[in-house]
Short mmCIF file of N, CA and C in Angstrom, two decimals:
data_model
loop_
_atom_site.label_atom_id
_atom_site.label_comp_id
_atom_site.label_asym_id
_atom_site.label_seq_id
_atom_site.Cartn_x
_atom_site.Cartn_y
_atom_site.Cartn_z
N MET N 1 0.83 -1.19 0.00
CA MET N 1 0.00 0.00 0.00
C MET N 1 0.87 1.26 0.00
N ALA N 2 0.33 2.29 -0.62
CA ALA N 2 1.07 3.54 -0.68
C ALA N 2 0.94 4.28 0.64
N GLU N 3 2.05 4.61 1.20
CA GLU N 3 2.05 5.43 2.41
C GLU N 3 1.87 6.88 1.97
N PRO N 4 1.30 7.70 2.83
CA PRO N 4 1.16 9.11 2.47
C PRO N 4 2.48 9.73 2.03
N ALA N 5 3.58 9.25 2.59
CA ALA N 5 4.89 9.80 2.25
C ALA N 5 5.30 9.48 0.82
N THR N 6 4.73 8.44 0.22
CA THR N 6 5.10 8.07 -1.14
C THR N 6 3.99 8.32 -2.16
N ALA N 7 2.79 8.63 -1.70
CA ALA N 7 1.66 8.78 -2.61
C ALA N 7 1.86 9.90 -3.63
N GLU N 8 2.50 10.99 -3.25
CA GLU N 8 2.66 12.13 -4.14
C GLU N 8 4.09 12.28 -4.65
N VAL N 9 4.91 11.29 -4.44
CA VAL N 9 6.31 11.33 -4.84
C VAL N 9 6.41 11.06 -6.34
N ALA N 10 7.29 11.76 -7.03
CA ALA N 10 7.49 11.56 -8.47
C ALA N 10 8.01 10.15 -8.73
N ASP N 11 7.67 9.63 -9.91
CA ASP N 11 8.09 8.28 -10.29
C ASP N 11 9.59 8.11 -10.17
N THR N 12 10.33 9.08 -10.64
CA THR N 12 11.79 8.98 -10.61
C THR N 12 12.32 8.82 -9.19
N ASP N 13 11.69 9.52 -8.25
CA ASP N 13 12.12 9.42 -6.85
C ASP N 13 11.78 8.04 -6.28
N LEU N 14 10.63 7.50 -6.68
CA LEU N 14 10.26 6.16 -6.22
C LEU N 14 11.24 5.12 -6.75
N ILE N 15 11.59 5.25 -8.01
CA ILE N 15 12.53 4.29 -8.60
C ILE N 15 13.88 4.39 -7.91
N GLU N 16 14.33 5.61 -7.69
CA GLU N 16 15.62 5.80 -7.02
C GLU N 16 15.58 5.20 -5.61
N ARG N 17 14.52 5.48 -4.87
CA ARG N 17 14.39 4.93 -3.51
C ARG N 17 14.31 3.41 -3.53
N SER N 18 13.66 2.85 -4.56
CA SER N 18 13.47 1.40 -4.61
C SER N 18 14.78 0.64 -4.78
N ARG N 19 15.82 1.34 -5.18
CA ARG N 19 17.12 0.69 -5.33
C ARG N 19 17.65 0.24 -3.97
N CYS N 20 17.31 0.97 -2.92
CA CYS N 20 17.71 0.59 -1.55
C CYS N 20 16.54 0.01 -0.76
N GLU N 21 15.33 0.43 -1.12
CA GLU N 21 14.11 -0.04 -0.46
C GLU N 21 13.20 -0.65 -1.52
N PRO N 22 13.41 -1.90 -1.91
CA PRO N 22 12.67 -2.51 -3.02
C PRO N 22 11.15 -2.45 -2.88
N GLU N 23 10.65 -2.47 -1.66
CA GLU N 23 9.19 -2.46 -1.45
C GLU N 23 8.53 -1.17 -1.96
N VAL N 24 9.28 -0.10 -2.10
CA VAL N 24 8.76 1.17 -2.59
C VAL N 24 8.30 1.04 -4.05
N PHE N 25 8.87 0.09 -4.76
CA PHE N 25 8.50 -0.10 -6.17
C PHE N 25 7.03 -0.45 -6.31
N ALA N 26 6.43 -1.01 -5.27
CA ALA N 26 5.00 -1.36 -5.29
C ALA N 26 4.12 -0.13 -5.52
N VAL N 27 4.57 1.02 -5.07
CA VAL N 27 3.80 2.25 -5.29
C VAL N 27 3.73 2.56 -6.79
N LEU N 28 4.84 2.36 -7.47
CA LEU N 28 4.88 2.55 -8.91
C LEU N 28 3.91 1.59 -9.61
N PHE N 29 3.91 0.34 -9.16
CA PHE N 29 2.98 -0.65 -9.70
C PHE N 29 1.54 -0.19 -9.49
N ASP N 30 1.19 0.18 -8.27
CA ASP N 30 -0.17 0.62 -7.97
C ASP N 30 -0.58 1.82 -8.83
N ARG N 31 0.37 2.68 -9.07
CA ARG N 31 0.12 3.91 -9.82
C ARG N 31 -0.13 3.65 -11.31
N HIS N 32 0.62 2.72 -11.91
CA HIS N 32 0.59 2.58 -13.36
C HIS N 32 0.03 1.26 -13.90
N ALA N 33 -0.09 0.25 -13.08
CA ALA N 33 -0.55 -1.05 -13.57
C ALA N 33 -1.95 -1.01 -14.18
N PRO N 34 -2.91 -0.32 -13.61
CA PRO N 34 -4.25 -0.33 -14.22
C PRO N 34 -4.27 0.21 -15.66
N ALA N 35 -3.56 1.30 -15.91
CA ALA N 35 -3.53 1.86 -17.27
C ALA N 35 -2.77 0.94 -18.22
N LEU N 36 -1.67 0.36 -17.76
CA LEU N 36 -0.93 -0.59 -18.59
C LEU N 36 -1.79 -1.80 -18.92
N HIS N 37 -2.58 -2.24 -17.95
CA HIS N 37 -3.46 -3.39 -18.18
C HIS N 37 -4.51 -3.07 -19.25
N ARG N 38 -5.11 -1.89 -19.17
CA ARG N 38 -6.11 -1.50 -20.17
C ARG N 38 -5.49 -1.47 -21.57
N TYR N 39 -4.29 -0.91 -21.67
CA TYR N 39 -3.60 -0.83 -22.96
C TYR N 39 -3.30 -2.23 -23.50
N ALA N 40 -2.76 -3.08 -22.67
CA ALA N 40 -2.43 -4.45 -23.10
C ALA N 40 -3.69 -5.24 -23.45
N ALA N 41 -4.76 -5.04 -22.70
CA ALA N 41 -6.01 -5.74 -22.97
C ALA N 41 -6.60 -5.33 -24.31
N ARG N 42 -6.48 -4.08 -24.66
CA ARG N 42 -6.97 -3.61 -25.96
C ARG N 42 -6.17 -4.24 -27.09
N ARG N 43 -4.92 -4.51 -26.85
CA ARG N 43 -4.06 -5.06 -27.90
C ARG N 43 -4.11 -6.58 -27.96
N LEU N 44 -4.19 -7.23 -26.79
CA LEU N 44 -4.05 -8.69 -26.78
C LEU N 44 -5.19 -9.44 -26.09
N GLY N 45 -6.07 -8.74 -25.41
CA GLY N 45 -7.14 -9.39 -24.65
C GLY N 45 -6.79 -9.43 -23.17
N PRO N 46 -7.82 -9.54 -22.33
CA PRO N 46 -7.60 -9.46 -20.88
C PRO N 46 -6.73 -10.58 -20.31
N ASP N 47 -6.84 -11.78 -20.85
CA ASP N 47 -6.02 -12.87 -20.32
C ASP N 47 -4.54 -12.59 -20.52
N ALA N 48 -4.17 -12.21 -21.71
CA ALA N 48 -2.77 -11.91 -22.00
C ALA N 48 -2.32 -10.63 -21.30
N ALA N 49 -3.25 -9.71 -21.06
CA ALA N 49 -2.90 -8.44 -20.43
C ALA N 49 -2.31 -8.65 -19.04
N GLU N 50 -2.87 -9.59 -18.30
CA GLU N 50 -2.32 -9.89 -16.96
C GLU N 50 -0.85 -10.26 -17.06
N ASP N 51 -0.54 -11.12 -18.02
CA ASP N 51 0.85 -11.56 -18.21
C ASP N 51 1.73 -10.41 -18.66
N VAL N 52 1.22 -9.57 -19.56
CA VAL N 52 2.00 -8.43 -20.05
C VAL N 52 2.35 -7.49 -18.90
N VAL N 53 1.38 -7.19 -18.06
CA VAL N 53 1.64 -6.28 -16.93
C VAL N 53 2.65 -6.91 -15.97
N SER N 54 2.47 -8.19 -15.69
CA SER N 54 3.41 -8.87 -14.80
C SER N 54 4.83 -8.85 -15.36
N GLU N 55 4.96 -9.21 -16.63
CA GLU N 55 6.28 -9.22 -17.26
C GLU N 55 6.88 -7.82 -17.33
N THR N 56 6.04 -6.84 -17.60
CA THR N 56 6.50 -5.46 -17.69
C THR N 56 7.09 -5.00 -16.36
N PHE N 57 6.36 -5.21 -15.28
CA PHE N 57 6.84 -4.74 -13.99
C PHE N 57 8.00 -5.59 -13.46
N LEU N 58 8.04 -6.85 -13.81
CA LEU N 58 9.19 -7.66 -13.42
C LEU N 58 10.45 -7.14 -14.11
N ALA N 59 10.35 -6.88 -15.41
CA ALA N 59 11.50 -6.34 -16.15
C ALA N 59 11.87 -4.96 -15.62
N ALA N 60 10.87 -4.12 -15.34
CA ALA N 60 11.15 -2.78 -14.82
C ALA N 60 11.86 -2.86 -13.47
N PHE N 61 11.39 -3.75 -12.63
CA PHE N 61 12.02 -3.90 -11.31
C PHE N 61 13.46 -4.39 -11.45
N GLU N 62 13.65 -5.37 -12.31
CA GLU N 62 15.00 -5.93 -12.49
C GLU N 62 15.97 -4.92 -13.11
N HIS N 63 15.44 -3.98 -13.90
CA HIS N 63 16.31 -3.03 -14.60
C HIS N 63 16.15 -1.60 -14.08
N ARG N 64 15.61 -1.45 -12.89
CA ARG N 64 15.39 -0.10 -12.35
C ARG N 64 16.68 0.67 -12.16
N HIS N 65 17.79 -0.02 -12.02
CA HIS N 65 19.08 0.66 -11.89
C HIS N 65 19.47 1.36 -13.18
N ARG N 66 18.85 1.00 -14.31
CA ARG N 66 19.14 1.63 -15.61
C ARG N 66 18.21 2.82 -15.90
N TYR N 67 17.21 3.01 -15.06
CA TYR N 67 16.25 4.09 -15.31
C TYR N 67 16.95 5.44 -15.29
N ARG N 68 16.62 6.26 -16.28
CA ARG N 68 17.21 7.60 -16.37
C ARG N 68 16.52 8.51 -15.36
N LEU N 69 17.23 8.89 -14.36
CA LEU N 69 16.66 9.66 -13.26
C LEU N 69 16.27 11.09 -13.64
N ASP N 70 16.59 11.52 -14.85
CA ASP N 70 16.16 12.84 -15.30
C ASP N 70 14.74 12.80 -15.88
N GLN N 71 14.13 11.62 -15.91
CA GLN N 71 12.76 11.45 -16.41
C GLN N 71 11.81 11.30 -15.23
N ALA N 72 11.05 12.35 -14.91
CA ALA N 72 10.18 12.32 -13.73
C ALA N 72 9.02 11.34 -13.88
N ASP N 73 8.53 11.15 -15.09
CA ASP N 73 7.38 10.29 -15.36
C ASP N 73 7.86 8.95 -15.92
N ALA N 74 7.52 7.86 -15.27
CA ALA N 74 7.96 6.53 -15.70
C ALA N 74 7.07 5.93 -16.78
N ARG N 75 5.97 6.59 -17.13
CA ARG N 75 5.06 6.00 -18.13
C ARG N 75 5.74 5.66 -19.44
N PRO N 76 6.51 6.56 -20.07
CA PRO N 76 7.15 6.17 -21.33
C PRO N 76 8.04 4.94 -21.18
N TRP N 77 8.79 4.88 -20.11
CA TRP N 77 9.67 3.74 -19.85
C TRP N 77 8.85 2.46 -19.70
N LEU N 78 7.78 2.53 -18.92
CA LEU N 78 6.94 1.34 -18.70
C LEU N 78 6.22 0.92 -19.97
N TYR N 79 5.71 1.88 -20.74
CA TYR N 79 5.04 1.52 -22.00
C TYR N 79 6.04 0.99 -23.03
N GLY N 80 7.26 1.44 -22.96
CA GLY N 80 8.30 0.89 -23.83
C GLY N 80 8.56 -0.57 -23.51
N ILE N 81 8.65 -0.88 -22.22
CA ILE N 81 8.83 -2.27 -21.81
C ILE N 81 7.61 -3.08 -22.22
N ALA N 82 6.42 -2.54 -21.98
CA ALA N 82 5.19 -3.25 -22.36
C ALA N 82 5.13 -3.48 -23.87
N SER N 83 5.56 -2.50 -24.64
CA SER N 83 5.57 -2.67 -26.10
C SER N 83 6.49 -3.81 -26.51
N ASN N 84 7.62 -3.93 -25.84
CA ASN N 84 8.53 -5.04 -26.13
C ASN N 84 7.90 -6.38 -25.75
N VAL N 85 7.21 -6.42 -24.62
CA VAL N 85 6.54 -7.65 -24.20
C VAL N 85 5.43 -8.00 -25.18
N ILE N 86 4.66 -6.99 -25.59
CA ILE N 86 3.59 -7.22 -26.57
C ILE N 86 4.20 -7.68 -27.88
N GLY N 87 5.35 -7.13 -28.23
CA GLY N 87 6.03 -7.53 -29.46
C GLY N 87 6.32 -9.01 -29.51
N LYS N 88 6.57 -9.60 -28.37
CA LYS N 88 6.81 -11.04 -28.32
C LYS N 88 5.52 -11.82 -28.57
N ARG N 89 4.40 -11.14 -28.47
CA ARG N 89 3.09 -11.77 -28.66
C ARG N 89 2.37 -11.20 -29.88
N ARG N 90 3.13 -10.67 -30.82
CA ARG N 90 2.58 -10.00 -31.99
C ARG N 90 1.56 -10.88 -32.73
N ARG N 91 1.86 -12.16 -32.79
CA ARG N 91 0.96 -13.08 -33.49
C ARG N 91 -0.43 -13.09 -32.85
N THR N 92 -0.48 -13.02 -31.51
CA THR N 92 -1.76 -12.99 -30.80
C THR N 92 -2.54 -11.74 -31.16
N GLU N 93 -1.86 -10.61 -31.22
CA GLU N 93 -2.52 -9.35 -31.55
C GLU N 93 -3.10 -9.41 -32.96
N LEU N 94 -2.31 -9.86 -33.91
CA LEU N 94 -2.78 -9.92 -35.30
C LEU N 94 -3.91 -10.93 -35.46
N THR N 95 -3.85 -12.03 -34.73
CA THR N 95 -4.93 -13.02 -34.78
C THR N 95 -6.23 -12.41 -34.29
N ARG N 96 -6.16 -11.61 -33.22
CA ARG N 96 -7.36 -10.93 -32.70
C ARG N 96 -7.94 -9.98 -33.74
N TYR N 97 -7.09 -9.20 -34.39
CA TYR N 97 -7.57 -8.26 -35.40
C TYR N 97 -8.23 -9.02 -36.55
N ARG N 98 -7.57 -10.05 -37.02
CA ARG N 98 -8.11 -10.81 -38.17
C ARG N 98 -9.41 -11.51 -37.82
N ALA N 99 -9.54 -12.00 -36.59
CA ALA N 99 -10.78 -12.64 -36.17
C ALA N 99 -11.92 -11.64 -36.20
N TYR N 100 -11.66 -10.42 -35.78
CA TYR N 100 -12.69 -9.40 -35.81
C TYR N 100 -13.09 -9.08 -37.25
N VAL N 101 -12.09 -8.94 -38.11
CA VAL N 101 -12.37 -8.60 -39.50
C VAL N 101 -13.22 -9.71 -40.15
N ARG N 102 -12.87 -10.98 -39.87
CA ARG N 102 -13.60 -12.12 -40.46
C ARG N 102 -15.01 -12.24 -39.90
N GLY N 103 -15.12 -12.23 -38.56
CA GLY N 103 -16.40 -12.57 -37.96
C GLY N 103 -17.12 -11.46 -37.27
N GLY N 104 -16.53 -10.31 -37.17
CA GLY N 104 -17.20 -9.21 -36.50
C GLY N 104 -17.21 -9.33 -34.99
N VAL N 105 -16.41 -10.23 -34.43
CA VAL N 105 -16.32 -10.37 -32.98
C VAL N 105 -15.42 -9.26 -32.46
N ASP N 106 -15.96 -8.46 -31.58
CA ASP N 106 -15.23 -7.33 -31.03
C ASP N 106 -14.07 -7.81 -30.18
N PRO N 107 -12.82 -7.54 -30.59
CA PRO N 107 -11.68 -8.00 -29.80
C PRO N 107 -11.62 -7.35 -28.43
N ALA N 108 -12.33 -6.26 -28.21
CA ALA N 108 -12.34 -5.63 -26.89
C ALA N 108 -13.36 -6.29 -25.96
N GLU N 109 -14.17 -7.20 -26.50
CA GLU N 109 -15.14 -7.91 -25.68
C GLU N 109 -14.70 -9.35 -25.50
N ILE N 110 -14.47 -9.72 -24.30
CA ILE N 110 -14.12 -11.09 -23.98
C ILE N 110 -15.04 -11.52 -22.83
N GLY N 111 -15.71 -12.61 -23.00
CA GLY N 111 -16.58 -13.10 -21.94
C GLY N 111 -17.71 -12.13 -21.62
N GLY N 112 -18.14 -11.35 -22.62
CA GLY N 112 -19.28 -10.46 -22.44
C GLY N 112 -18.97 -9.14 -21.77
N GLY N 113 -17.75 -8.92 -21.32
CA GLY N 113 -17.44 -7.67 -20.64
C GLY N 113 -16.55 -6.79 -21.48
N LEU N 114 -16.87 -5.50 -21.51
CA LEU N 114 -16.04 -4.57 -22.25
C LEU N 114 -14.76 -4.29 -21.48
N VAL N 115 -13.67 -4.24 -22.20
CA VAL N 115 -12.40 -3.90 -21.59
C VAL N 115 -12.48 -2.48 -21.03
N GLU N 116 -13.08 -1.61 -21.77
CA GLU N 116 -13.31 -0.27 -21.25
C GLU N 116 -14.55 0.29 -21.90
N GLU N 117 -15.22 1.16 -21.21
CA GLU N 117 -16.45 1.72 -21.73
C GLU N 117 -16.15 2.89 -22.63
N GLY N 118 -17.12 3.24 -23.46
CA GLY N 118 -16.99 4.41 -24.32
C GLY N 118 -16.66 4.04 -25.75
N VAL N 119 -16.50 5.06 -26.56
CA VAL N 119 -16.27 4.86 -27.98
C VAL N 119 -14.81 4.69 -28.34
N GLY N 120 -13.93 4.71 -27.38
CA GLY N 120 -12.50 4.60 -27.65
C GLY N 120 -12.01 3.19 -27.84
N THR N 121 -12.89 2.23 -28.03
CA THR N 121 -12.45 0.85 -28.19
C THR N 121 -11.89 0.62 -29.58
N LEU N 122 -11.18 -0.46 -29.71
CA LEU N 122 -10.53 -0.83 -30.96
C LEU N 122 -11.52 -1.06 -32.08
N ALA N 123 -12.64 -1.70 -31.80
CA ALA N 123 -13.52 -2.21 -32.83
C ALA N 123 -14.51 -1.17 -33.35
N VAL N 124 -14.00 -0.06 -33.85
CA VAL N 124 -14.87 0.94 -34.43
C VAL N 124 -15.52 0.37 -35.68
N ASN N 125 -14.74 -0.26 -36.52
CA ASN N 125 -15.27 -0.94 -37.69
C ASN N 125 -14.22 -1.88 -38.28
N ARG N 126 -14.68 -2.77 -39.11
CA ARG N 126 -13.78 -3.77 -39.69
C ARG N 126 -12.66 -3.17 -40.54
N PRO N 127 -12.92 -2.18 -41.38
CA PRO N 127 -11.81 -1.62 -42.17
C PRO N 127 -10.70 -1.02 -41.29
N LEU N 128 -11.08 -0.39 -40.19
CA LEU N 128 -10.07 0.18 -39.30
C LEU N 128 -9.22 -0.93 -38.67
N VAL N 129 -9.87 -1.98 -38.22
CA VAL N 129 -9.14 -3.09 -37.61
C VAL N 129 -8.22 -3.74 -38.63
N ALA N 130 -8.73 -3.93 -39.85
CA ALA N 130 -7.89 -4.51 -40.90
C ALA N 130 -6.69 -3.62 -41.20
N ALA N 131 -6.92 -2.31 -41.19
CA ALA N 131 -5.82 -1.38 -41.45
C ALA N 131 -4.79 -1.44 -40.33
N LEU N 132 -5.24 -1.53 -39.08
CA LEU N 132 -4.31 -1.65 -37.96
C LEU N 132 -3.48 -2.93 -38.09
N ALA N 133 -4.12 -4.01 -38.49
CA ALA N 133 -3.41 -5.28 -38.65
C ALA N 133 -2.38 -5.18 -39.77
N GLY N 134 -2.63 -4.33 -40.76
CA GLY N 134 -1.73 -4.20 -41.89
C GLY N 134 -0.57 -3.25 -41.68
N LEU N 135 -0.56 -2.55 -40.56
CA LEU N 135 0.53 -1.61 -40.29
C LEU N 135 1.79 -2.36 -39.89
N ARG N 136 2.93 -1.74 -40.18
CA ARG N 136 4.19 -2.26 -39.67
C ARG N 136 4.15 -2.20 -38.16
N THR N 137 4.84 -3.10 -37.52
CA THR N 137 4.85 -3.19 -36.07
C THR N 137 5.21 -1.86 -35.42
N GLY N 138 6.29 -1.24 -35.84
CA GLY N 138 6.73 0.02 -35.25
C GLY N 138 5.73 1.14 -35.47
N ASP N 139 5.11 1.15 -36.65
CA ASP N 139 4.11 2.17 -36.94
C ASP N 139 2.89 2.00 -36.03
N ARG N 140 2.45 0.75 -35.86
CA ARG N 140 1.29 0.47 -35.01
C ARG N 140 1.61 0.83 -33.56
N ASP N 141 2.80 0.47 -33.08
CA ASP N 141 3.18 0.80 -31.70
C ASP N 141 3.13 2.31 -31.48
N ALA N 142 3.73 3.07 -32.36
CA ALA N 142 3.76 4.53 -32.22
C ALA N 142 2.34 5.09 -32.25
N LEU N 143 1.55 4.65 -33.20
CA LEU N 143 0.18 5.15 -33.34
C LEU N 143 -0.65 4.86 -32.09
N LEU N 144 -0.58 3.64 -31.58
CA LEU N 144 -1.41 3.27 -30.43
C LEU N 144 -0.92 3.92 -29.14
N LEU N 145 0.37 4.17 -29.02
CA LEU N 145 0.86 4.88 -27.84
C LEU N 145 0.38 6.33 -27.83
N VAL N 146 0.24 6.92 -29.00
CA VAL N 146 -0.29 8.29 -29.08
C VAL N 146 -1.81 8.27 -28.92
N ALA N 147 -2.49 7.40 -29.69
CA ALA N 147 -3.95 7.41 -29.72
C ALA N 147 -4.59 6.84 -28.46
N TRP N 148 -4.09 5.75 -27.95
CA TRP N 148 -4.72 5.09 -26.81
C TRP N 148 -4.16 5.53 -25.47
N VAL N 149 -2.87 5.76 -25.41
CA VAL N 149 -2.25 6.10 -24.13
C VAL N 149 -2.17 7.61 -23.95
N GLY N 150 -2.07 8.34 -25.07
CA GLY N 150 -1.99 9.79 -24.99
C GLY N 150 -0.58 10.29 -24.74
N LEU N 151 0.42 9.49 -25.09
CA LEU N 151 1.79 9.95 -24.92
C LEU N 151 2.13 11.00 -25.96
N ALA N 152 2.93 11.96 -25.58
CA ALA N 152 3.44 12.97 -26.52
C ALA N 152 4.51 12.31 -27.39
N TYR N 153 4.82 12.93 -28.51
CA TYR N 153 5.82 12.38 -29.43
C TYR N 153 7.15 12.09 -28.71
N GLU N 154 7.57 13.02 -27.86
CA GLU N 154 8.82 12.84 -27.13
C GLU N 154 8.75 11.63 -26.21
N GLU N 155 7.58 11.41 -25.61
CA GLU N 155 7.40 10.26 -24.72
C GLU N 155 7.39 8.95 -25.50
N VAL N 156 6.77 8.97 -26.68
CA VAL N 156 6.79 7.78 -27.54
C VAL N 156 8.22 7.48 -27.95
N ALA N 157 8.97 8.51 -28.29
CA ALA N 157 10.37 8.33 -28.66
C ALA N 157 11.14 7.68 -27.52
N ALA N 158 10.90 8.14 -26.30
CA ALA N 158 11.57 7.54 -25.14
C ALA N 158 11.10 6.11 -24.92
N ALA N 159 9.80 5.88 -25.07
CA ALA N 159 9.25 4.54 -24.85
C ALA N 159 9.82 3.52 -25.83
N LEU N 160 9.93 3.91 -27.09
CA LEU N 160 10.38 2.98 -28.12
C LEU N 160 11.88 3.09 -28.40
N ASP N 161 12.54 4.00 -27.70
CA ASP N 161 13.98 4.21 -27.85
C ASP N 161 14.36 4.53 -29.30
N ILE N 162 13.63 5.52 -29.84
CA ILE N 162 13.86 5.97 -31.21
C ILE N 162 13.86 7.51 -31.20
N PRO N 163 14.42 8.13 -32.23
CA PRO N 163 14.38 9.60 -32.30
C PRO N 163 12.95 10.11 -32.54
N VAL N 164 12.69 11.34 -32.10
CA VAL N 164 11.38 11.96 -32.28
C VAL N 164 11.02 12.02 -33.77
N GLY N 165 12.01 12.28 -34.62
CA GLY N 165 11.75 12.31 -36.06
C GLY N 165 11.22 10.98 -36.58
N THR N 166 11.71 9.90 -36.02
CA THR N 166 11.23 8.57 -36.42
C THR N 166 9.79 8.38 -35.96
N VAL N 167 9.46 8.89 -34.78
CA VAL N 167 8.07 8.83 -34.31
C VAL N 167 7.18 9.56 -35.30
N ARG N 168 7.59 10.75 -35.70
CA ARG N 168 6.79 11.55 -36.66
C ARG N 168 6.62 10.79 -37.97
N SER N 169 7.69 10.18 -38.46
CA SER N 169 7.62 9.41 -39.71
C SER N 169 6.68 8.23 -39.58
N ARG N 170 6.79 7.51 -38.46
CA ARG N 170 5.92 6.34 -38.25
C ARG N 170 4.46 6.74 -38.15
N LEU N 171 4.21 7.82 -37.43
CA LEU N 171 2.82 8.29 -37.31
C LEU N 171 2.27 8.77 -38.65
N ASN N 172 3.08 9.48 -39.40
CA ASN N 172 2.66 9.94 -40.71
C ASN N 172 2.33 8.76 -41.61
N ARG N 173 3.19 7.76 -41.62
CA ARG N 173 2.98 6.56 -42.44
C ARG N 173 1.72 5.81 -41.99
N ALA N 174 1.55 5.66 -40.68
CA ALA N 174 0.38 4.95 -40.15
C ALA N 174 -0.91 5.69 -40.48
N ARG N 175 -0.91 7.00 -40.29
CA ARG N 175 -2.12 7.79 -40.58
C ARG N 175 -2.47 7.72 -42.06
N LYS N 176 -1.45 7.78 -42.91
CA LYS N 176 -1.68 7.70 -44.35
C LYS N 176 -2.31 6.35 -44.72
N LYS N 177 -1.77 5.27 -44.18
CA LYS N 177 -2.32 3.94 -44.45
C LYS N 177 -3.75 3.81 -43.93
N LEU N 178 -4.01 4.35 -42.76
CA LEU N 178 -5.37 4.30 -42.21
C LEU N 178 -6.34 5.09 -43.07
N ARG N 179 -5.92 6.29 -43.50
CA ARG N 179 -6.79 7.10 -44.37
C ARG N 179 -7.10 6.34 -45.66
N GLN N 180 -6.07 5.75 -46.27
CA GLN N 180 -6.27 4.99 -47.51
C GLN N 180 -7.21 3.82 -47.28
N ALA N 181 -7.05 3.12 -46.19
CA ALA N 181 -7.89 1.96 -45.89
C ALA N 181 -9.33 2.36 -45.63
N LEU N 182 -9.53 3.55 -45.10
CA LEU N 182 -10.88 3.97 -44.75
C LEU N 182 -11.58 4.79 -45.83
N GLU N 183 -10.86 5.12 -46.91
CA GLU N 183 -11.49 5.86 -48.00
C GLU N 183 -12.64 5.04 -48.58
N GLY N 184 -13.75 5.70 -48.73
CA GLY N 184 -14.90 5.04 -49.32
C GLY N 184 -15.67 4.13 -48.38
N THR N 185 -15.26 4.04 -47.10
CA THR N 185 -16.02 3.24 -46.17
C THR N 185 -17.03 4.14 -45.47
N ASP N 186 -18.10 3.55 -45.01
CA ASP N 186 -19.13 4.30 -44.30
C ASP N 186 -18.75 4.31 -42.83
N HIS N 187 -18.19 5.40 -42.34
CA HIS N 187 -17.84 5.49 -40.93
C HIS N 187 -18.57 6.68 -40.30
N GLU N 188 -19.88 6.48 -40.15
CA GLU N 188 -20.74 7.52 -39.57
C GLU N 188 -20.40 7.79 -38.15
#
């Protein structure tokens, strides 16, 4: 549990403290695991999301000594690790997209429950899902970190360990492909 002394502490300070007091890392988990879970569930489904979050935080804990202490917010770092973990499960993600395109089964719905409420779910329509499945891995990662997580270009660059210019190129390429895929479709 987060003690009042750690509840408002910056991520970087928690990570630094956790190097001598490992239990402090739990505050970071409590702070960021729910959002990471939602992101992973949208990409791979809720069952795989549990594993992605676990693997992400295990890797983060094991490599916390490498964390750049000039970065106050750990989200880009954590989403970068999660993107790598998801990358190992790329086939699962693409299978989910293709299943939706074929059968209209909403990949955000598993066992009758929505991963998240609202119109921000993946399954807006089949052409969009097909277009996402057709994107290059790096382009899809950059696009979804901006669109679903709300990371700034600089944060995406940090998360994926690429230059900001590469983020811009990937987003431009992804948006162009999505526009082309959605031309002439009825997306009311």
